[in-house]
Tab-separated table of C-alpha atoms in Angstrom:
chain	number	residue	atom	x	y	z
X	1	GLN	CA	0.040	0.082	0.028
X	2	GLN	CA	2.977	2.181	0.116
X	3	GLN	CA	3.977	1.647	-3.317
X	4	VAL	CA	3.734	4.133	-6.000
X	5	LYS	CA	3.626	2.980	-9.418
X	6	GLN	CA	5.267	4.915	-12.335
X	7	SER	CA	4.916	4.490	-16.061
X	8	PRO	CA	6.349	4.368	-18.615
X	9	GLN	CA	9.717	3.092	-17.645
X	10	SER	CA	11.262	4.826	-20.431
X	11	LEU	CA	10.105	7.381	-23.075
X	12	ILE	CA	11.306	8.931	-26.244
X	13	VAL	CA	9.995	12.234	-27.528
X	14	GLN	CA	10.829	14.576	-30.460
X	15	LYS	CA	11.893	17.950	-29.615
X	16	GLY	CA	9.073	20.126	-29.192
X	17	GLY	CA	6.562	17.593	-28.492
X	18	ILE	CA	4.932	16.693	-25.302
X	19	SER	CA	6.409	14.304	-22.774
X	20	ILE	CA	3.653	12.344	-20.314
X	21	ILE	CA	4.616	10.513	-17.173
X	22	ASN	CA	2.042	8.729	-15.117
X	23	CYS	CA	1.651	7.812	-11.447
X	24	ALA	CA	-0.563	5.975	-9.274
X	25	TYR	CA	-0.885	5.341	-5.587
X	26	GLU	CA	-2.974	3.172	-3.204
X	27	ASN	CA	-2.466	4.814	0.324
X	28	THR	CA	-5.247	7.391	0.655
X	29	ALA	CA	-3.248	8.983	3.433
X	30	PHE	CA	-0.602	10.245	0.941
X	31	ASP	CA	-1.372	14.017	0.757
X	32	TYR	CA	1.797	15.675	-0.854
X	33	PHE	CA	2.943	14.488	-4.277
X	34	PRO	CA	6.245	15.995	-5.766
X	35	TRP	CA	8.168	15.178	-9.028
X	36	TYR	CA	11.865	15.046	-9.229
X	37	GLN	CA	14.402	15.183	-12.071
X	38	GLN	CA	17.604	13.519	-11.940
X	39	PHE	CA	20.674	13.701	-14.399
X	40	PRO	CA	23.231	11.167	-14.362
X	41	GLY	CA	25.940	11.663	-11.488
X	42	LYS	CA	23.654	14.117	-9.952
X	43	GLY	CA	21.248	13.955	-7.240
X	44	PRO	CA	17.374	14.463	-7.825
X	45	ALA	CA	16.168	17.791	-8.092
X	46	LEU	CA	12.604	18.975	-7.083
X	47	LEU	CA	10.601	19.930	-10.153
X	48	ILE	CA	7.090	20.573	-9.224
X	49	ALA	CA	4.665	19.515	-6.430
X	50	ILE	CA	1.117	19.334	-5.925
X	51	ARG	CA	-1.734	18.364	-2.903
X	52	PRO	CA	-4.463	16.729	-3.932
X	53	ASP	CA	-7.166	19.595	-3.033
X	54	VAL	CA	-5.909	20.934	-6.410
X	55	SER	CA	-6.338	19.231	-9.740
X	56	GLU	CA	-3.727	20.949	-11.771
X	57	LYS	CA	-0.492	22.828	-11.508
X	58	LYS	CA	1.484	24.450	-13.912
X	59	GLU	CA	5.220	25.960	-13.785
X	60	GLY	CA	6.578	26.735	-16.795
X	61	ARG	CA	6.643	23.906	-19.420
X	62	PHE	CA	5.800	21.420	-16.488
X	63	THR	CA	2.103	20.647	-15.480
X	64	ILE	CA	0.924	18.156	-12.884
X	65	SER	CA	-2.303	16.819	-13.249
X	66	PHE	CA	-4.128	15.091	-10.252
X	67	ASN	CA	-6.980	12.909	-10.268
X	68	LYS	CA	-8.034	12.209	-6.588
X	69	SER	CA	-10.754	9.828	-7.273
X	70	ALA	CA	-8.386	7.803	-9.356
X	71	LYS	CA	-5.773	8.024	-7.054
X	72	GLN	CA	-3.512	8.995	-10.138
X	73	PHE	CA	-1.228	12.038	-11.031
X	74	SER	CA	0.716	12.824	-14.014
X	75	LEU	CA	3.618	15.067	-15.429
X	76	HIS	CA	3.321	16.860	-18.590
X	77	ILE	CA	6.538	18.626	-20.107
X	78	MET	CA	5.156	20.683	-23.077
X	79	ASP	CA	7.536	21.706	-25.945
X	80	SER	CA	10.226	19.240	-24.695
X	81	GLN	CA	13.771	19.904	-25.257
X	82	PRO	CA	16.889	17.780	-25.532
X	83	GLY	CA	18.046	19.402	-21.919
X	84	ASP	CA	14.981	17.671	-20.543
X	85	SER	CA	16.399	14.213	-21.376
X	86	ALA	CA	16.867	12.711	-17.518
X	87	THR	CA	15.303	10.520	-15.433
X	88	TYR	CA	12.018	11.672	-13.757
X	89	PHE	CA	10.801	10.270	-10.606
X	90	CYS	CA	7.125	10.768	-9.003
X	91	ALA	CA	6.904	10.482	-5.187
X	92	ALA	CA	4.289	10.847	-2.309
X	93	SER	CA	4.206	11.299	1.262
X	94	SER	CA	1.654	11.513	4.164
X	95	ASN	CA	3.710	12.857	7.021
X	96	TYR	CA	5.236	16.037	7.859
X	97	GLY	CA	9.039	15.852	7.022
X	98	GLN	CA	10.859	14.495	3.969
X	99	ASN	CA	10.032	10.771	3.851
X	100	PHE	CA	8.799	10.337	0.606
X	101	VAL	CA	8.095	7.031	-1.244
X	102	PHE	CA	9.363	7.198	-4.680
X	103	GLY	CA	8.310	5.831	-7.971
X	104	PRO	CA	10.803	3.735	-9.894
X	105	GLY	CA	11.383	6.431	-12.447
X	106	THR	CA	11.125	7.300	-16.096
X	107	ARG	CA	14.093	7.560	-18.273
X	108	LEU	CA	13.210	10.464	-20.851
X	109	SER	CA	14.993	10.990	-24.060
X	110	VAL	CA	14.090	13.871	-25.941
X	111	LEU	CA	15.595	13.764	-29.711
X	112	PRO	CA	17.053	16.610	-31.273
L	1	LYS	CA	25.903	29.203	-1.927
L	2	ALA	CA	27.707	25.778	-1.500
L	3	GLY	CA	25.265	23.077	-2.266
L	4	VAL	CA	24.753	19.661	-0.352
L	5	THR	CA	27.986	18.075	-0.007
L	6	GLN	CA	28.611	14.209	0.707
L	7	THR	CA	31.896	12.403	1.303
L	8	PRO	CA	33.249	10.307	0.128
L	9	ARG	CA	32.127	10.083	-3.373
L	10	TYR	CA	33.023	6.657	-4.011
L	11	LEU	CA	33.578	3.931	-1.477
L	12	ILE	CA	34.330	0.221	-1.821
L	13	LYS	CA	34.094	-2.238	1.221
L	14	THR	CA	33.998	-5.886	1.864
L	15	ARG	CA	31.295	-7.904	3.164
L	16	GLY	CA	31.208	-7.731	6.861
L	17	GLN	CA	33.133	-4.435	7.242
L	18	GLN	CA	31.203	-1.269	8.451
L	19	VAL	CA	30.895	2.252	6.859
L	20	THR	CA	30.341	5.791	7.649
L	21	LEU	CA	29.105	8.335	5.178
L	22	SER	CA	29.009	11.918	5.587
L	23	CYS	CA	26.952	14.795	4.821
L	24	SER	CA	27.355	18.439	5.008
L	25	PRO	CA	23.863	20.270	4.282
L	26	ILE	CA	23.526	23.657	2.711
L	27	SER	CA	24.509	26.434	5.234
L	28	GLY	CA	21.476	27.236	7.394
L	29	HIS	CA	19.463	23.929	6.715
L	30	ARG	CA	18.631	22.030	9.636
L	31	SER	CA	16.681	19.175	8.223
L	32	VAL	CA	18.750	16.091	6.828
L	33	SER	CA	17.366	13.300	4.999
L	34	TRP	CA	18.982	9.896	3.800
L	35	TYR	CA	18.040	7.661	0.841
L	36	GLN	CA	19.284	4.631	-0.813
L	37	GLN	CA	19.050	4.395	-4.537
L	38	THR	CA	19.421	1.152	-6.435
L	39	PRO	CA	18.541	-0.091	-9.977
L	40	GLY	CA	16.253	-2.853	-8.411
L	41	GLN	CA	14.582	-0.992	-5.631
L	42	GLY	CA	14.800	2.445	-6.609
L	43	LEU	CA	14.943	5.504	-4.137
L	44	GLN	CA	14.144	4.411	-0.785
L	45	PHE	CA	13.676	6.788	2.261
L	46	LEU	CA	16.378	5.874	5.166
L	47	PHE	CA	16.067	8.280	7.725
L	48	GLU	CA	15.617	11.924	8.568
L	49	TYR	CA	17.279	14.257	11.045
L	50	PHE	CA	16.060	17.461	12.427
L	51	SER	CA	17.813	19.415	15.336
L	52	GLU	CA	19.868	16.338	15.993
L	53	THR	CA	16.753	14.158	16.575
L	54	GLN	CA	15.416	11.360	14.258
L	55	ARG	CA	12.057	12.419	13.043
L	56	ASN	CA	11.240	9.727	10.605
L	57	LYS	CA	12.776	6.229	9.666
L	58	GLY	CA	12.058	4.205	6.575
L	59	ASN	CA	11.991	0.362	6.545
L	60	PHE	CA	15.520	-0.747	6.712
L	61	PRO	CA	17.305	-2.941	9.191
L	62	GLY	CA	19.213	-1.812	12.439
L	63	ARG	CA	22.473	-2.030	10.564
L	64	PHE	CA	21.529	1.219	9.167
L	65	SER	CA	21.981	4.094	11.640
L	66	GLY	CA	22.447	7.706	11.361
L	67	ARG	CA	23.176	10.878	13.544
L	68	GLN	CA	23.213	14.450	13.220
L	69	PHE	CA	25.432	16.953	14.934
L	70	SER	CA	24.772	20.272	16.264
L	71	ASN	CA	26.166	22.015	13.269
L	72	SER	CA	23.584	20.194	11.089
L	73	ARG	CA	26.107	17.962	9.546
L	74	SER	CA	25.126	14.372	9.399
L	75	GLU	CA	26.554	10.933	9.359
L	76	MET	CA	24.957	7.415	8.380
L	77	ASN	CA	26.854	4.242	9.521
L	78	VAL	CA	26.046	0.682	7.903
L	79	SER	CA	27.562	-2.221	9.892
L	80	THR	CA	28.199	-5.581	8.820
L	81	LEU	CA	27.815	-4.780	5.368
L	82	GLU	CA	25.937	-7.037	2.830
L	83	LEU	CA	26.388	-7.475	-0.968
L	84	GLY	CA	22.881	-5.916	-1.312
L	85	ASP	CA	23.873	-2.661	0.504
L	86	SER	CA	25.783	-1.590	-2.502
L	87	ALA	CA	24.034	1.390	-3.811
L	88	LEU	CA	24.018	5.223	-4.361
L	89	TYR	CA	23.479	6.619	-0.978
L	90	LEU	CA	21.938	10.371	-1.222
L	91	CYS	CA	21.637	12.958	1.496
L	92	ALA	CA	19.207	15.683	1.063
L	93	SER	CA	19.021	19.038	3.398
L	94	SER	CA	16.085	21.427	3.652
L	95	LEU	CA	15.752	24.682	5.716
L	96	VAL	CA	13.093	23.260	8.195
L	97	TRP	CA	11.236	20.139	8.974
L	98	ASP	CA	8.363	21.074	6.617
L	99	ARG	CA	8.099	19.107	3.332
L	100	GLU	CA	5.556	21.771	1.823
L	101	ARG	CA	7.449	25.015	2.736
L	102	ASN	CA	11.004	24.054	1.913
L	103	GLU	CA	12.532	22.400	-1.231
L	104	GLN	CA	14.639	19.346	-0.159
L	105	PHE	CA	18.241	19.693	-1.794
L	106	PHE	CA	20.154	16.542	-2.900
L	107	GLY	CA	23.865	15.990	-2.686
L	108	PRO	CA	25.394	14.062	-5.447
L	109	GLY	CA	25.646	10.970	-3.414
L	110	THR	CA	28.347	8.447	-2.306
L	111	ARG	CA	28.424	5.328	-4.217
L	112	LEU	CA	29.223	2.269	-2.143
L	113	THR	CA	30.439	-0.924	-3.673
L	114	VAL	CA	30.537	-3.925	-1.342
L	115	LEU	CA	32.593	-6.911	-2.662
């Protein structure tokens, strides 16, 4: 019940296209959902986060869509760029603090 | 402003040994979390410290322990190393103990290899 599922495992998108990564959870106690971006040899970096009382949040080219009833949330990257090529992790948390449950990750490749 | 630093960056140990990893948070940050990252299990939360107190703990055996010092620097220790402990160990710091108000900044990690 603590698991966060993430798909696809890998994604190839043309430059300028839309990248979509989906996550699903079971634990209804989760109430905070961040997305992280990780480049090779680096630690993850927070991209954007959402709470379940909001259905959508947008920051620049990155948008989180949240469906509370389906217990699903997704990351949309608009106008994808080669520099966006990285591994993306969704996460969830139910406690104050930084103890997140992470999805397995999606390796995104944006072709020039 | 310097980021989160972790030392050492790479470490090779043999089974049965113990290891200590160090993390220096961003100046002024008081919360430090540790994660284990492996290809098979992904990113898994180990523990979190705030003001020298462990606030949260993940589902890892007692061989994994940590502590935080008065200057917010943190160490984690793994005793009786097993082959499965080979992983990238990530440290993250944030200003205070509140996931919503403060971004969590990750260090580059320590790559531990157990032979």
